[in-house]
Amino acid sequence: MTDLNVFFRIIVSGDVQAFAEFVDAVAIGSGLRISVCA
């Protein structure tokens, strides 16, 4: 699954900003609005 590959790559790189944007993009794509507090 490509999304999971991106997800793990972000975790390994420790890019919190990219992770937050990824989660937000997934939430929007799923029709959900999730507030990510970092």
PDB file of C-alpha atoms in Angstrom:
ATOM      1  CA  MET A   1       0.000   0.000   0.000  1.00  0.00           C
ATOM      2  CA  THR A   2       1.579   3.252  -1.148  1.00  0.00           C
ATOM      3  CA  ASP A   3       0.030   5.329   1.653  1.00  0.00           C
ATOM      4  CA  LEU A   4       1.584   3.084   4.286  1.00  0.00           C
ATOM      5  CA  ASN A   5       4.973   3.315   2.582  1.00  0.00           C
ATOM      6  CA  VAL A   6       4.776   7.108   2.724  1.00  0.00           C
ATOM      7  CA  PHE A   7       3.551   6.918   6.326  1.00  0.00           C
ATOM      8  CA  PHE A   8       6.490   4.787   7.493  1.00  0.00           C
ATOM      9  CA  ARG A   9       8.974   6.873   5.503  1.00  0.00           C
ATOM     10  CA  ILE A  10       7.718  10.000   7.290  1.00  0.00           C
ATOM     11  CA  ILE A  11       8.042   8.295  10.691  1.00  0.00           C
ATOM     12  CA  VAL A  12      11.573   7.115   9.929  1.00  0.00           C
ATOM     13  CA  SER A  13      12.601  10.576   8.726  1.00  0.00           C
ATOM     14  CA  GLY A  14      11.021  12.154  11.810  1.00  0.00           C
ATOM     15  CA  ASP A  15       9.364  14.831   9.678  1.00  0.00           C
ATOM     16  CA  VAL A  16       6.560  15.913  12.015  1.00  0.00           C
ATOM     17  CA  GLN A  17       5.300  18.664   9.699  1.00  0.00           C
ATOM     18  CA  ALA A  18       5.024  16.256   6.774  1.00  0.00           C
ATOM     19  CA  PHE A  19       3.300  13.750   9.064  1.00  0.00           C
ATOM     20  CA  ALA A  20       0.731  16.349  10.146  1.00  0.00           C
ATOM     21  CA  GLU A  21       0.068  17.303   6.521  1.00  0.00           C
ATOM     22  CA  PHE A  22      -0.229  13.617   5.574  1.00  0.00           C
ATOM     23  CA  VAL A  23      -2.766  12.947   8.335  1.00  0.00           C
ATOM     24  CA  ASP A  24      -4.714  16.074   7.391  1.00  0.00           C
ATOM     25  CA  ALA A  25      -4.771  15.050   3.731  1.00  0.00           C
ATOM     26  CA  VAL A  26      -6.009  11.559   4.630  1.00  0.00           C
ATOM     27  CA  ALA A  27      -8.672  13.047   6.900  1.00  0.00           C
ATOM     28  CA  ILE A  28      -9.907  15.341   4.125  1.00  0.00           C
ATOM     29  CA  GLY A  29      -9.881  12.453   1.655  1.00  0.00           C
ATOM     30  CA  SER A  30     -11.922  10.376   4.095  1.00  0.00           C
ATOM     31  CA  GLY A  31     -14.428  13.187   4.604  1.00  0.00           C
ATOM     32  CA  LEU A  32     -13.286  13.714   8.170  1.00  0.00           C
ATOM     33  CA  ARG A  33     -11.913  16.784   9.879  1.00  0.00           C
ATOM     34  CA  ILE A  34      -9.236  15.927  12.436  1.00  0.00           C
ATOM     35  CA  SER A  35      -7.310  18.484  14.438  1.00  0.00           C
ATOM     36  CA  VAL A  36      -3.670  17.469  14.766  1.00  0.00           C
ATOM     37  CA  CYS A  37      -2.042  18.897  17.875  1.00  0.00           C
ATOM     38  CA  ALA A  38       1.739  18.719  17.813  1.00  0.00           C
TER      39      ALA A  38
END
